[in-house]
C-alpha cells in the first residue's frame, strides 16, 4: 500500500549530495522525434539528465549511479488521465458498488450487504447502477428500495453520475412531492399518477444531494488517499480533475505544501456550484504537484439517461431532446468572467446541440477576451455535427475525450441517436484530422481508471472479447502512437506543461510509466492482460508491482 508522504520526490537542497539513478528497460518510447527510442535514462533531482543507450547513459550518470533495471518491460512517458474525478473515485471505492448488477433485485441485495463505509451520516450511498443492462432497460422505481429500507435514506448515483435513484425517505427529507416542479435543467421522473418514482435526472439530483450528510473529514481524507493510491497503481503519473470542489482543493493544497501528493493533479475549479465565486476571487494556483489553472462547467447531461442535449429528438424517445443544465446566456457570462481572470475554460458537452453551443461560446469569448492562448477545452466532445468538428479543430480547441465511453456505450448508442448522427459520435480520428488536440482520459469513476483499458479502446474500439469484429465505427480508431500521445503529449499540452512533461527528453521532469507490453507496436489485444510494472513521478517510484 502506498502511503502519502512516502515515495514522493523532494528535490535535494543545493550543495547536498545528489544520487543519480539510471533506469533501464527493453525499450523506452520517448515520443521525442529526434530520438524516438532509447534503452536507458538517468534521473537527478527529479529531472532527466540523459536519455540514450545503456552505455551512453551510464557514462553520463558517472560512477556510483544507482541502476534500476526493468528487464523486458517497456517504458513510456508518464501516462496522464485528462478527465477524471479524484474525490469521486475515492467515494466509489468506499460506497456500495452497483456496477454490473443485472437487476433491481440484485441492487437491493448488494445494498443490504454494503459495508459501513457506504454511509454518510445515516444515508446509505451507492453508485454505478445502469438500467441499460437490466431486463426491459426501464428506469427503476422507489418501491423496492422502500420495502428494504423504509426509514434509511438511500441515494444511488447512476453509472454516468447524471441521474440518481432514491427511496421515499430521501424524497421526504428533501421535501419532494408530486407538487414539486422540475428544476431548470433537471427532471423528476413520475408515474402515471404524477408521483415521483425515485429517479432524478441531472439538476434534479441537487434537490436531494443538498440534504445528504457530507462526508466527515476522516472519510474525505481516506477517500482521497485511496483514490490517489489507485491512480499510481494503474500507471498514472498525473490526473486532470474535472471540477474540483473547494473542500477537496483545500485538502490537496495542504498535502501538496507538505510534499504528500504521490501523483500530479491538474485541477479544474468547480464552476457549476457556489464555490465558483470563491475561485473567481482567488484566481489560478500553481503549486509543486497541484495546479489549478482551469474551470469546469457542465452544459448538458449524459446520453445513457437521455440528458445529453440534442438538436433533434432521441431516436428511441420521440419528443425528448435532452437537457441544458444552464442557459446559453449564463454559460457565456461565466465563461467570460473566468477567461478574464486568466482561467482556461473547460465545458462538458455530450449532445450535438450542447457541442454546438460550447464550441461557438468558446470561440466568441476567447476572441473577445484575447484568451485563445489559454487552450480552452471541450470536455467529452462526444456527439458532434460535421461542421462543429471542423470549427472545433480550426479554432485550436482541446478535445478532451474518453475512449472507454465509446466501448461502454456502443451497445445502445445507435438506438439513442440513429445511424446518421452516429457518424459524428466518439469521432476521435475526425477531431484529430480537423486540427484538435486530443487529450485522452477515462472520466473515472464513471469508467474504470485503468489507463491500459483506455489505450486498448482507443486502438481497437472493441470490448475485451474482441467484439464487434473490426471495431465499432472503425474509421475513428487511433493508431498505437496516437493513443499513447493522447495520454501523454495531449494532456501535457492541455495543461500548459509540454515543456516539462509528455515526452522523455533531457531536462524534462522524470515522470514515466513502465509496462509489461509495448502499447505502440504490440497487438492491441496485448493491452487487455498487460501489467503496470512501475509508476515513477518526479524521479521516484510511487508504485512497483510485486
Short mmCIF file of N, CA, C and O in Angstrom, two decimals, residues 33 209 214 228 235 249 258 307 336 347 369 425 431 438 486 532:
data_model
loop_
_atom_site.label_atom_id
_atom_site.label_comp_id
_atom_site.label_asym_id
_atom_site.label_seq_id
_atom_site.Cartn_x
_atom_site.Cartn_y
_atom_site.Cartn_z
N UNK A 33 10.84 13.19 -31.33
CA UNK A 33 11.07 12.92 -32.74
C UNK A 33 12.55 12.76 -33.06
O UNK A 33 12.92 12.01 -33.97
N UNK A 209 -29.35 15.84 -3.16
CA UNK A 209 -27.92 15.89 -2.80
C UNK A 209 -27.63 16.95 -1.76
O UNK A 209 -26.77 16.76 -0.89
N UNK A 214 -22.77 15.36 4.57
CA UNK A 214 -21.46 15.37 3.91
C UNK A 214 -20.53 14.36 4.57
O UNK A 214 -20.72 13.99 5.73
N UNK A 228 -5.85 8.42 -4.81
CA UNK A 228 -4.52 8.72 -5.32
C UNK A 228 -3.65 7.46 -5.38
O UNK A 228 -2.84 7.29 -6.30
N UNK A 235 -0.78 3.17 -13.12
CA UNK A 235 0.23 3.73 -14.00
C UNK A 235 0.09 5.20 -14.31
O UNK A 235 0.80 5.72 -15.18
N UNK A 249 -10.11 20.75 -2.87
CA UNK A 249 -8.94 21.54 -3.29
C UNK A 249 -8.11 21.97 -2.08
O UNK A 249 -6.88 21.87 -2.09
N UNK A 258 2.85 20.05 1.95
CA UNK A 258 3.57 19.16 2.85
C UNK A 258 4.34 18.07 2.10
O UNK A 258 4.97 17.20 2.72
N UNK A 307 -30.10 12.72 -21.05
CA UNK A 307 -29.94 14.10 -20.65
C UNK A 307 -29.04 14.88 -21.60
O UNK A 307 -28.98 16.11 -21.51
N UNK A 336 -16.98 34.11 -19.85
CA UNK A 336 -16.33 35.42 -19.99
C UNK A 336 -15.64 35.81 -18.68
O UNK A 336 -14.48 36.24 -18.68
N UNK A 347 -15.56 22.90 -20.80
CA UNK A 347 -17.01 22.73 -20.71
C UNK A 347 -17.42 21.32 -21.14
O UNK A 347 -17.05 20.85 -22.21
N UNK A 369 -12.02 38.20 -25.35
CA UNK A 369 -11.18 38.42 -24.17
C UNK A 369 -9.70 38.29 -24.48
O UNK A 369 -8.85 38.51 -23.60
N UNK A 425 -20.25 10.71 -33.70
CA UNK A 425 -20.17 10.35 -32.28
C UNK A 425 -18.86 9.65 -31.98
O UNK A 425 -18.41 8.80 -32.75
N UNK A 431 -11.79 14.36 -35.21
CA UNK A 431 -11.40 15.54 -34.44
C UNK A 431 -9.91 15.83 -34.61
O UNK A 431 -9.51 16.98 -34.81
N UNK A 438 -5.98 16.16 -29.09
CA UNK A 438 -6.68 15.13 -28.34
C UNK A 438 -6.01 14.92 -26.99
O UNK A 438 -4.81 14.65 -26.91
N UNK A 486 -2.09 10.56 -26.92
CA UNK A 486 -3.29 11.09 -26.32
C UNK A 486 -3.29 11.04 -24.80
O UNK A 486 -3.97 11.83 -24.15
N UNK A 532 1.02 -3.00 -15.19
CA UNK A 532 1.84 -1.83 -14.88
C UNK A 532 2.98 -2.31 -13.98
O UNK A 532 2.74 -2.77 -12.86
#
